[in-house]
GROMACS .gro file of C-alpha atoms in nm:
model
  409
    1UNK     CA    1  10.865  14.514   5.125
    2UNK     CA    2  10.688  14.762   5.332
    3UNK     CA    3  10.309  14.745   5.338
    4UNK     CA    4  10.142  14.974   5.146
    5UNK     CA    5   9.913  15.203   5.362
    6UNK     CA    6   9.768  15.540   5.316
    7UNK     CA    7   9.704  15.566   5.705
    8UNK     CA    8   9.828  15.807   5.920
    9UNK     CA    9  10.049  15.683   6.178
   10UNK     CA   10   9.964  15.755   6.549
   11UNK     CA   11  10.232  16.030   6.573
   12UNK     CA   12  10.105  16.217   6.282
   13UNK     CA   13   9.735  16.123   6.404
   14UNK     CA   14   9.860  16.328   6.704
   15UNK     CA   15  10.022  16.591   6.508
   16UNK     CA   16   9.752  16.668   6.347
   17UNK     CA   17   9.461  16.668   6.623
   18UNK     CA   18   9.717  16.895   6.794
   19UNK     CA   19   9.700  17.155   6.462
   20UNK     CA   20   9.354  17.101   6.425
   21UNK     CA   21   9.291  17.191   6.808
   22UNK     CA   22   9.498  17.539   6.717
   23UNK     CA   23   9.343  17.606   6.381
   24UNK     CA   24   8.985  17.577   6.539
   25UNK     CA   25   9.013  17.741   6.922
   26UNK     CA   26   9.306  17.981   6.767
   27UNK     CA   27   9.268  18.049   6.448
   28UNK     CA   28   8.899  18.063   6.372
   29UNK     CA   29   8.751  18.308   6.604
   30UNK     CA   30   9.014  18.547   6.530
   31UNK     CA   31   8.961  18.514   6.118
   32UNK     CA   32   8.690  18.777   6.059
   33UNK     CA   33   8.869  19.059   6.277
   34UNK     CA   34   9.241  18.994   6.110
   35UNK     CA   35   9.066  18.983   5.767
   36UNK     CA   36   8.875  19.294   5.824
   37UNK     CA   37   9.196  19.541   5.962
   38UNK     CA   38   9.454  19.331   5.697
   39UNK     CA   39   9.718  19.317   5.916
   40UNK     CA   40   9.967  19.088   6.024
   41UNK     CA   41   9.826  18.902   6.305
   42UNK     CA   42  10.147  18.897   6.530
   43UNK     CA   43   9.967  18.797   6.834
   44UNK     CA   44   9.857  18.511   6.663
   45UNK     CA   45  10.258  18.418   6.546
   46UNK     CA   46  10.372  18.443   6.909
   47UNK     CA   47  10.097  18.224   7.072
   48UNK     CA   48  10.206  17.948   6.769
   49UNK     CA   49  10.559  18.019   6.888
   50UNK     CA   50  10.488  17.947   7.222
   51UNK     CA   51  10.322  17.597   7.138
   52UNK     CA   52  10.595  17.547   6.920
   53UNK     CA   53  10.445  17.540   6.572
   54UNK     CA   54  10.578  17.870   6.463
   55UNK     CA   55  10.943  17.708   6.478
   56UNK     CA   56  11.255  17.546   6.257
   57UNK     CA   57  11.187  17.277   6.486
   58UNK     CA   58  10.876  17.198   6.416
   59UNK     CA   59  10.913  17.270   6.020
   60UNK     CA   60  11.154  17.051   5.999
   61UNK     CA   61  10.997  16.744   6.177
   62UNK     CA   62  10.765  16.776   5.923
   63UNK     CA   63  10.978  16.816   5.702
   64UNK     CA   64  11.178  16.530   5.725
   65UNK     CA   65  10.853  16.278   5.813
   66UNK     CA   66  11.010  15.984   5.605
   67UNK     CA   67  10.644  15.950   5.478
   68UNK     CA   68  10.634  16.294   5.310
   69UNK     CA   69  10.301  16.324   5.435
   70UNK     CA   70  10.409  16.584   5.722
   71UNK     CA   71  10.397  16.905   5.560
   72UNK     CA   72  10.074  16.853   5.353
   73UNK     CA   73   9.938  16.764   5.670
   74UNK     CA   74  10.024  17.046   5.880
   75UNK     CA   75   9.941  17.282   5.587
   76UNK     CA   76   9.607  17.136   5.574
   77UNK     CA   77   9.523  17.189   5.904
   78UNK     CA   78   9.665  17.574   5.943
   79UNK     CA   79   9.452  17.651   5.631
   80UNK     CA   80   9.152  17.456   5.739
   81UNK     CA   81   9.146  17.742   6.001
   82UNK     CA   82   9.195  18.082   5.820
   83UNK     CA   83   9.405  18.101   5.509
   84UNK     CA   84   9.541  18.443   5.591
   85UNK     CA   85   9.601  18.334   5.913
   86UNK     CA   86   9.829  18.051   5.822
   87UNK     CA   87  10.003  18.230   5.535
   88UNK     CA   88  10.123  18.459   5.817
   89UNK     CA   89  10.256  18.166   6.033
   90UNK     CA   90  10.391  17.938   5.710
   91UNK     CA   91  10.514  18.214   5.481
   92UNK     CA   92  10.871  18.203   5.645
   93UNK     CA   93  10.864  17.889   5.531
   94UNK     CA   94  10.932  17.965   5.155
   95UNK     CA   95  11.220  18.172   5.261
   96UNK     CA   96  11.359  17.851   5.457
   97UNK     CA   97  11.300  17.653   5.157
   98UNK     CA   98  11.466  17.888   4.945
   99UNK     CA   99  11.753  17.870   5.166
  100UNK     CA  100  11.734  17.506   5.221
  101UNK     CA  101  11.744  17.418   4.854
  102UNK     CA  102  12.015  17.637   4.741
  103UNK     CA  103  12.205  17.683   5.056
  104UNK     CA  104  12.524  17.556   5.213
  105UNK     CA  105  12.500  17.384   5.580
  106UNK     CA  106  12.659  17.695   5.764
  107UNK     CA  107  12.412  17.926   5.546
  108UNK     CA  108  12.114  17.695   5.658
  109UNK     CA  109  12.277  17.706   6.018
  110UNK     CA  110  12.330  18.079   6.025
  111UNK     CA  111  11.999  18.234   5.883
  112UNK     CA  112  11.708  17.969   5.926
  113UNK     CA  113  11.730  18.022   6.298
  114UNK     CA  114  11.703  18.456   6.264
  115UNK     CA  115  11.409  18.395   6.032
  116UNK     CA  116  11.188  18.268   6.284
  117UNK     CA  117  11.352  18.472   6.657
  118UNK     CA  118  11.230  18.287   6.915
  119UNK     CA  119  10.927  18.279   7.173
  120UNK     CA  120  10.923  18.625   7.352
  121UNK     CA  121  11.012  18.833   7.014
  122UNK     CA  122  10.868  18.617   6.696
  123UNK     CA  123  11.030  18.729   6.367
  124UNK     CA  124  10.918  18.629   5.994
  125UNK     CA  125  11.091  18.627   5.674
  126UNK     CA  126  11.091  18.704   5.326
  127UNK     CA  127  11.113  18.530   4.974
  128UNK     CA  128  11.174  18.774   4.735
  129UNK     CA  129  11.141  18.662   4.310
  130UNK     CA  130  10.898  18.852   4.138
  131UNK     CA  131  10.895  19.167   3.972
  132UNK     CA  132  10.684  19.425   3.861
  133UNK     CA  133  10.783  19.317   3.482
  134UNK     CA  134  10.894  18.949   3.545
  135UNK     CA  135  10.606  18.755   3.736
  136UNK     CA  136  10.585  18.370   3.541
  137UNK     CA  137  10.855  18.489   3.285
  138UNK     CA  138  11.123  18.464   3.542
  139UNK     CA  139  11.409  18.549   3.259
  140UNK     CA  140  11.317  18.900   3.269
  141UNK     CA  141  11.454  18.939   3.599
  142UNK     CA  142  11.586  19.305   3.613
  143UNK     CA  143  11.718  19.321   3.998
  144UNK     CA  144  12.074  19.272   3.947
  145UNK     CA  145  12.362  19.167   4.170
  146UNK     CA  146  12.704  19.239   4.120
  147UNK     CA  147  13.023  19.130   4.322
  148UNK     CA  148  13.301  19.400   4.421
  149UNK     CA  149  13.605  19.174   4.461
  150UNK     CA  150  13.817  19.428   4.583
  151UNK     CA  151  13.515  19.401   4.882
  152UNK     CA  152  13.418  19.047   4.861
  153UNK     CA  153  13.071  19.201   4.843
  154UNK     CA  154  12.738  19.171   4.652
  155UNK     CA  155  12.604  19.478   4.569
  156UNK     CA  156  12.205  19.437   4.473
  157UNK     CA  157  11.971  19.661   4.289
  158UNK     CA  158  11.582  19.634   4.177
  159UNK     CA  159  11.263  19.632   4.306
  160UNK     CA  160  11.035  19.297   4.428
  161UNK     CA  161  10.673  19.263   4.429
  162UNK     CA  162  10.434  19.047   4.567
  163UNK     CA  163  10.635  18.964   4.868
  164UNK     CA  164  10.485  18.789   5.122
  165UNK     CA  165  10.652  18.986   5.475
  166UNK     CA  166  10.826  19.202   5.212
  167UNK     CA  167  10.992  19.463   5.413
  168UNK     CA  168  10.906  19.377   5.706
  169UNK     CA  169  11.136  19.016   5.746
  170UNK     CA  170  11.400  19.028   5.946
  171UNK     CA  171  11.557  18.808   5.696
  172UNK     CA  172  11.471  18.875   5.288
  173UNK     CA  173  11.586  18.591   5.006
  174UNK     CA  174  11.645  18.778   4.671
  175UNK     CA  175  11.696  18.607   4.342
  176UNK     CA  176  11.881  18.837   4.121
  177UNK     CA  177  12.054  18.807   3.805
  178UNK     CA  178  12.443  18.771   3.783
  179UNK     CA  179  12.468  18.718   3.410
  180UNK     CA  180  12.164  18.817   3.209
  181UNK     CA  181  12.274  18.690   2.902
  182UNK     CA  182  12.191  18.343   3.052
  183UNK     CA  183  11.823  18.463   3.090
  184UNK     CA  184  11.692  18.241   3.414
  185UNK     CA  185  12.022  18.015   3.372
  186UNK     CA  186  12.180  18.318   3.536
  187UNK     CA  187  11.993  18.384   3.875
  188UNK     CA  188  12.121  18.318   4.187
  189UNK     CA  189  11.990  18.378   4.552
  190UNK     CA  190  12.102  18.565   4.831
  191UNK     CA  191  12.020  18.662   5.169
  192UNK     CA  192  12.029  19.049   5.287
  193UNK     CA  193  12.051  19.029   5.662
  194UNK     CA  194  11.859  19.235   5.895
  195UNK     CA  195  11.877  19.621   5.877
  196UNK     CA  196  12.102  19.616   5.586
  197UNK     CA  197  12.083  19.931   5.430
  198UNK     CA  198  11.940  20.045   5.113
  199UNK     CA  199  11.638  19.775   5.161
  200UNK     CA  200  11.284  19.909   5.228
  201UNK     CA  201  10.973  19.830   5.184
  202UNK     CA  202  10.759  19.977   4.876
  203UNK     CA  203  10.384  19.970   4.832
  204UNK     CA  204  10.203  19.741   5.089
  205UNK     CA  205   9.896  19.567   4.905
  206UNK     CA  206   9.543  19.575   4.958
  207UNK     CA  207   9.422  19.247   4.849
  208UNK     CA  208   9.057  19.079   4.739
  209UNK     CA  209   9.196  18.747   4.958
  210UNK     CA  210   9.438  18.628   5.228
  211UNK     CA  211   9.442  18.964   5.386
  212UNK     CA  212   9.618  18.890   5.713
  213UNK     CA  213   9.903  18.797   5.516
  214UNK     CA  214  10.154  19.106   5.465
  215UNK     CA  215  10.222  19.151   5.099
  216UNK     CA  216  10.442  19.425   4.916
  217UNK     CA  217  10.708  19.549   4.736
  218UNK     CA  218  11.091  19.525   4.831
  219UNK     CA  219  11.297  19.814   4.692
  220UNK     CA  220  11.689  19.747   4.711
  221UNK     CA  221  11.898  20.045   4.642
  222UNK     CA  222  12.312  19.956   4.646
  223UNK     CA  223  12.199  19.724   4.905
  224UNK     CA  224  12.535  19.593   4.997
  225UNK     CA  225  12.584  19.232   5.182
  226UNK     CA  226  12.893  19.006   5.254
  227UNK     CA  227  13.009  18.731   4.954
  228UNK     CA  228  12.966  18.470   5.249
  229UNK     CA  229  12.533  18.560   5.151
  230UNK     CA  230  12.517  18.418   4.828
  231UNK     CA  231  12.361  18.100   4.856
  232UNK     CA  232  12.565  17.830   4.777
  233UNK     CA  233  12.888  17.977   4.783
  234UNK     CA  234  13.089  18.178   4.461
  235UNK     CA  235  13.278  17.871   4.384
  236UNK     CA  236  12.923  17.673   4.289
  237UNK     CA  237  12.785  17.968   4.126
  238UNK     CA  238  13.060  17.987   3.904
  239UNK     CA  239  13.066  17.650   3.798
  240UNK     CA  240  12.722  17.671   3.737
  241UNK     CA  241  12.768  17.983   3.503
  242UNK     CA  242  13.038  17.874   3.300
  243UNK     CA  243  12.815  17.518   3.228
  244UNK     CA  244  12.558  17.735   3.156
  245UNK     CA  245  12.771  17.969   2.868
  246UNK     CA  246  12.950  17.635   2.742
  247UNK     CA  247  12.628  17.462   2.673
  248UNK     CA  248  12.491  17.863   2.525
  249UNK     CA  249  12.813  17.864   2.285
  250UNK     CA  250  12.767  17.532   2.166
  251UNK     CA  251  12.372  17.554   2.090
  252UNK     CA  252  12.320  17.281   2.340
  253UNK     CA  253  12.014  17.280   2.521
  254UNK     CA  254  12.043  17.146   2.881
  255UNK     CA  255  11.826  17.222   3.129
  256UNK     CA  256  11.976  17.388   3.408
  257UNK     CA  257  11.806  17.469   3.736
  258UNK     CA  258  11.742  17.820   3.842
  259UNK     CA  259  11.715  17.953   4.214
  260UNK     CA  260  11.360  18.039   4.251
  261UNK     CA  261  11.257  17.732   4.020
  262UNK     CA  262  11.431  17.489   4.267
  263UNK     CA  263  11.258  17.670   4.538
  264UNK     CA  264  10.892  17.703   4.386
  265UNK     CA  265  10.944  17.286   4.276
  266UNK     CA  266  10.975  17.212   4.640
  267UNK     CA  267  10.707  17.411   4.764
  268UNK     CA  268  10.426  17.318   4.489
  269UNK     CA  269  10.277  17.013   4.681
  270UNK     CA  270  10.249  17.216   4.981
  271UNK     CA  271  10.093  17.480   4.817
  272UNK     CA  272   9.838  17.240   4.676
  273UNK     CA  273   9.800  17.146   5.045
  274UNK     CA  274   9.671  17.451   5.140
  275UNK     CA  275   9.424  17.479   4.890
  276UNK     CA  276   9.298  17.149   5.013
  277UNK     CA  277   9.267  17.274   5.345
  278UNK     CA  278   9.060  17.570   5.232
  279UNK     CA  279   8.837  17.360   5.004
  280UNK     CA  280   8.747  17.145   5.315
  281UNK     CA  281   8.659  17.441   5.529
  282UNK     CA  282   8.421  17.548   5.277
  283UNK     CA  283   8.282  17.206   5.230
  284UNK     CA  284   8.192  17.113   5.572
  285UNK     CA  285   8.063  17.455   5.603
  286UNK     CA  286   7.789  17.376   5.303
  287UNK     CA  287   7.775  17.043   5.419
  288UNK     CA  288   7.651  17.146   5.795
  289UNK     CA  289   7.418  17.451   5.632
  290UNK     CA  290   7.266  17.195   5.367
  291UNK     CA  291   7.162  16.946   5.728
  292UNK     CA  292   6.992  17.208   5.938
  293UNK     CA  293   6.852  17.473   5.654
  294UNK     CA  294   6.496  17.439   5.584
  295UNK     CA  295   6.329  17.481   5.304
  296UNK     CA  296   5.953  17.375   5.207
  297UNK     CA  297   5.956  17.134   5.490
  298UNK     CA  298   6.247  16.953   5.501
  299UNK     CA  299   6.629  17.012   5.513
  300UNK     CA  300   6.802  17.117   5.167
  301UNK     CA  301   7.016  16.848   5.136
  302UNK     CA  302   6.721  16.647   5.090
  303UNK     CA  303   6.739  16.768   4.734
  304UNK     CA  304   6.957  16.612   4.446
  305UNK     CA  305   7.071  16.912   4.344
  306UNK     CA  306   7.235  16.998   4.636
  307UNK     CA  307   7.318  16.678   4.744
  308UNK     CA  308   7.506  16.583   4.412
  309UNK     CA  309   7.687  16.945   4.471
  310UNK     CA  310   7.814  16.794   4.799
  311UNK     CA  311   7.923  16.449   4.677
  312UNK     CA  312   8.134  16.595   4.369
  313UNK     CA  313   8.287  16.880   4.629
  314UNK     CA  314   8.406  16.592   4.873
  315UNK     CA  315   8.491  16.394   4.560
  316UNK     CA  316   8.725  16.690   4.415
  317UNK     CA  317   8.862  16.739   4.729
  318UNK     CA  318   8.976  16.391   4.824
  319UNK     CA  319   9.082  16.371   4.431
  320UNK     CA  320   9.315  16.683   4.532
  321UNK     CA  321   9.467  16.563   4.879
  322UNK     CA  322   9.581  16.222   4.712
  323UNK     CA  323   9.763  16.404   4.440
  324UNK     CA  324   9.914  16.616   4.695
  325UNK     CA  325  10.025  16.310   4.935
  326UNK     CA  326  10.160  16.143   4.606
  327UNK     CA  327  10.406  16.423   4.515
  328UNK     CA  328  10.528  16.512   4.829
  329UNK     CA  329  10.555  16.088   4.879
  330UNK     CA  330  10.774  16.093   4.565
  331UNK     CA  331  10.948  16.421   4.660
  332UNK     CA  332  11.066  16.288   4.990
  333UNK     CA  333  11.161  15.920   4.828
  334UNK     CA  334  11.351  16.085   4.630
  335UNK     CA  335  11.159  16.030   4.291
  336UNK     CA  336  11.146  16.229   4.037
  337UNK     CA  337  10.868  16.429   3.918
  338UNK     CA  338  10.863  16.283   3.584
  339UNK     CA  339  10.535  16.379   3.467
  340UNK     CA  340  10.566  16.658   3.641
  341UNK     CA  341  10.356  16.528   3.968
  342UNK     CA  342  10.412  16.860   4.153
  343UNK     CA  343  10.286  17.083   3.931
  344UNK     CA  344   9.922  16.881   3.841
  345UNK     CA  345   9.905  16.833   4.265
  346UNK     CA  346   9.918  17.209   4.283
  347UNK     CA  347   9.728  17.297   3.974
  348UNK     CA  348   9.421  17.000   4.064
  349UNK     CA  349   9.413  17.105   4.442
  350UNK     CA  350   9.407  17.525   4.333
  351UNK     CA  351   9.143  17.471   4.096
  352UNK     CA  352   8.912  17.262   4.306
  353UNK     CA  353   8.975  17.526   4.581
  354UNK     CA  354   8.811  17.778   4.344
  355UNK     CA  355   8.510  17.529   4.256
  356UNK     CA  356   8.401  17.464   4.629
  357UNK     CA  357   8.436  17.748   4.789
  358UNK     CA  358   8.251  17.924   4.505
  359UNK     CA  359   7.960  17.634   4.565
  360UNK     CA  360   7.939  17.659   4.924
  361UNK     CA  361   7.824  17.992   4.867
  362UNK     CA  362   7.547  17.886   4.623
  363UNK     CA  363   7.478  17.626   4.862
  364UNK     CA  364   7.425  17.865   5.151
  365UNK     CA  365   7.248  18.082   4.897
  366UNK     CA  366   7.193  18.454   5.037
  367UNK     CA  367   7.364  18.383   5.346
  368UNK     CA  368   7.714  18.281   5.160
  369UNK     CA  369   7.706  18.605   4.991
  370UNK     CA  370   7.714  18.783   5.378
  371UNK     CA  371   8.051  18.794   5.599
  372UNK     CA  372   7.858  18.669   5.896
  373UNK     CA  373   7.957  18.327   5.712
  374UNK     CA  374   8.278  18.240   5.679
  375UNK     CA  375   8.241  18.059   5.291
  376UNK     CA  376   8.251  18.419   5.132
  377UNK     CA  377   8.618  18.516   5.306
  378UNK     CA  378   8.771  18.121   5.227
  379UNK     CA  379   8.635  18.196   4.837
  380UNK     CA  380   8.830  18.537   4.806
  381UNK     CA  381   9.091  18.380   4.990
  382UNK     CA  382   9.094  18.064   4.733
  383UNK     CA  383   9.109  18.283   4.430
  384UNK     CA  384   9.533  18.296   4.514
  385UNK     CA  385   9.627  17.941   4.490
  386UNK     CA  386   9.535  17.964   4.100
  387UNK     CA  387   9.794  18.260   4.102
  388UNK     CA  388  10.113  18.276   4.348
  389UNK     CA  389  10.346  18.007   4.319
  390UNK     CA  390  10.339  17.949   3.956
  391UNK     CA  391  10.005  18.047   3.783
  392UNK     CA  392   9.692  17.753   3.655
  393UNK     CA  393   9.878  17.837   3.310
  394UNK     CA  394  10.202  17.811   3.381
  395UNK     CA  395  10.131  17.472   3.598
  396UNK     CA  396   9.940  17.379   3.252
  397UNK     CA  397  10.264  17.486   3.072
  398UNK     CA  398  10.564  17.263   3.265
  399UNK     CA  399  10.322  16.945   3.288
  400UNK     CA  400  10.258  16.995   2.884
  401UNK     CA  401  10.658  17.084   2.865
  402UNK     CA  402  10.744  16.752   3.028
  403UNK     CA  403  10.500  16.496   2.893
  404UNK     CA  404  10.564  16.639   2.527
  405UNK     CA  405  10.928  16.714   2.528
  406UNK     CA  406  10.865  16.967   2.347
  407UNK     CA  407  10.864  17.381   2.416
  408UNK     CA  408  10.549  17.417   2.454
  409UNK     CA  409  10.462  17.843   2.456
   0.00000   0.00000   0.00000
């Protein structure tokens, strides 16, 4: 039997010197300018392209470290650096996931590669699952897709919100509804390739946080796209169906996987990742302030009452990484999340996020409360993890769900 260890082995040691060396001579001294004009910071993308971090390649190295510790690592790192930042260089990655986890291997050879373009002419991609009217209650889905035999086509209509590259992807992941008498049971995914028309992009959001990361709404109007882009293939979405309106006929209650859930599932842990990441850019801020400010003689972390602040905010945060290293461990291994491990990771990690980052500013006192310190932008930008990806409540709701058995509301 294998030793147990939570050390890093030298390759990831590397890995993630190499990320932190990017995050904090890239990243950093570019945060306050890409906040401020809430753009998409493509010079940024293209320089991570060119050292190879804003690739499949590298994504999926991490991906498949047999430790499971690769992505939480590397989303650690980008989000020590600027959360806004990083969402712009990882947000593809939920549309690779998506495709990943619901995809054939042609479909993950075909499209992965066009979400990312390549060194001289950097594209991003889109994940597109929430609506105006169906945010955590995923079985009001209205986009719909239906399938013109005559055609073999998918023909998709509906509007998506809260998008991340939302009409601006070269490549855009819808879930729509085939069958919505199944509720959720009858979502699929699909992938509307590049300048397909009828797709556009709706309002663009002005956010409180994370504001060099693109965010709108996706309108799709008869947006047309090849049978050969639902993901999975007809054959397996059919099967799925008619399991799906057996088990409705006969009462039965089996839970069957929908697209986005099997997509959101994977990418919980890494989520709660970045929220660590955040929380420890805000603590060693506080930390370093609390050392050199002065106050009535003598440095403030001379006091308890800061001091304690700093222990429980290191405390919280190392709380928050282990839970995070122990689902995506379990995810990789193949174990299943039968207390629902990915969901407290991501809830824990999201929460404490919100805690620190709101104490470094105490900490730093007036100064916090200014932009010329960096603890004020990583608490706006902390106030998302509690939100995207599944909600504090719903993360509350599935872990409740599966330790109960019951349907919790």
């Amino acid at each position: 039997m294998a030793e147990f260890t939570l050390d890093l082995n030298d390759d990831q040691k590397q890995v993630r010197d190499w990320l932190h060396g990017f995050a904090a001579d890239v990243m950093r001294p570019a945060a306050a300018e890409w906040d401020e004009r809430e753009e998409t910071p493509w010079p940024i993308i293209q320089e991570a392209a060119k050292l190879g971090i804003y690739s499949l390649d590298f994504y999926a190295q991490q991906f498949f470290d047999p430790t499971g510790l690769g992505i939480p690592m590397a989303m650690e790192e980008l989000f020590w650096g600027d959360a806004g930042i990083a969402l712009s260089i990882v947000g593809t990655g939920l549309a690779a996931v998506g495709v990943l986890a619901n995809g054939t291997e042609e479909q993950i050879g075909t499209w992965i590669p066009q979400m990312y373009g390549d060194v001289n002419d950097v594209k991003v991609a889109a994940f597109c699952s929430s609506e105006p009217d169906a945010g955590s209650d995923v079985a009001s889905m209205r986009t719909r897709a239906v399938y013109d035999e005559a055609k073999d086509e998918w023909v998709l209509n509906g509007t998506k919100t809260w998008a991340t590259n939302g009409g601006i992807a070269n490549v855009h992941v819808v879930v729509a509804c085939v069958d919505a008498k199944l509720g959720s049971k009858g979502h699929a995914s699909f992938i509307v390739p590049p300048n397909t028309p009828g797709l556009s992009q709706g309002q663009k959001f002005q956010k409180h946080g994370i504001r060099a990361s693109h965010t709108a709404e996706v309108v799709l109007e008869d947006v047309r796209i090849p049978g050969s882009c639902l993901l999975g293939g007809k054959e397996k979405l059919d099967e799925r169906l008619a399991r799906a309106r057996e088990k409705a006929k006969a009462g039965g209650g089996e839970r069957v996987k929908n697209a986005a859930m099997a997509t959101f599932e994977a990418s919980r842990p890494a989520v709660g990742a970045m929220a660590v990441g955040t929380a420890r850019a805000a603590y060693e801020v506080a930390l370093d302030y609390a050392k050199t400010r002065e106050q009535f003689g003598r440095p403030i972390i001379d006091n308890q009452g800061i001091a304690f602040q700093l222990a429980d905010m290191r405390t919280q945060i190392d709380a928050a990484r282990l839970l995070v290293w122990r689902a995506s461990w379990m995810a990789t291994t193949g174990k299943p999340f039968t207390s629902a491990e990915g969901s407290m990771s991501k809830l824990f990690a999201s929460e404490v996020a919100k805690k620190v980052t709101a104490q470094a500013i105490q900490i730093l006192g007036g100064n916090g409360f200014t932009r010329e310190y960096p603890v004020e932008r990583m608490h706006r930008d902390a106030a998302i993890y509690t939100i995207f990806e599944g909600t504090s409540e719903i993360q509350r709701l599935v872990i409740a769900r599966t330790l109960s058995g019951m349907q919790i509301r």
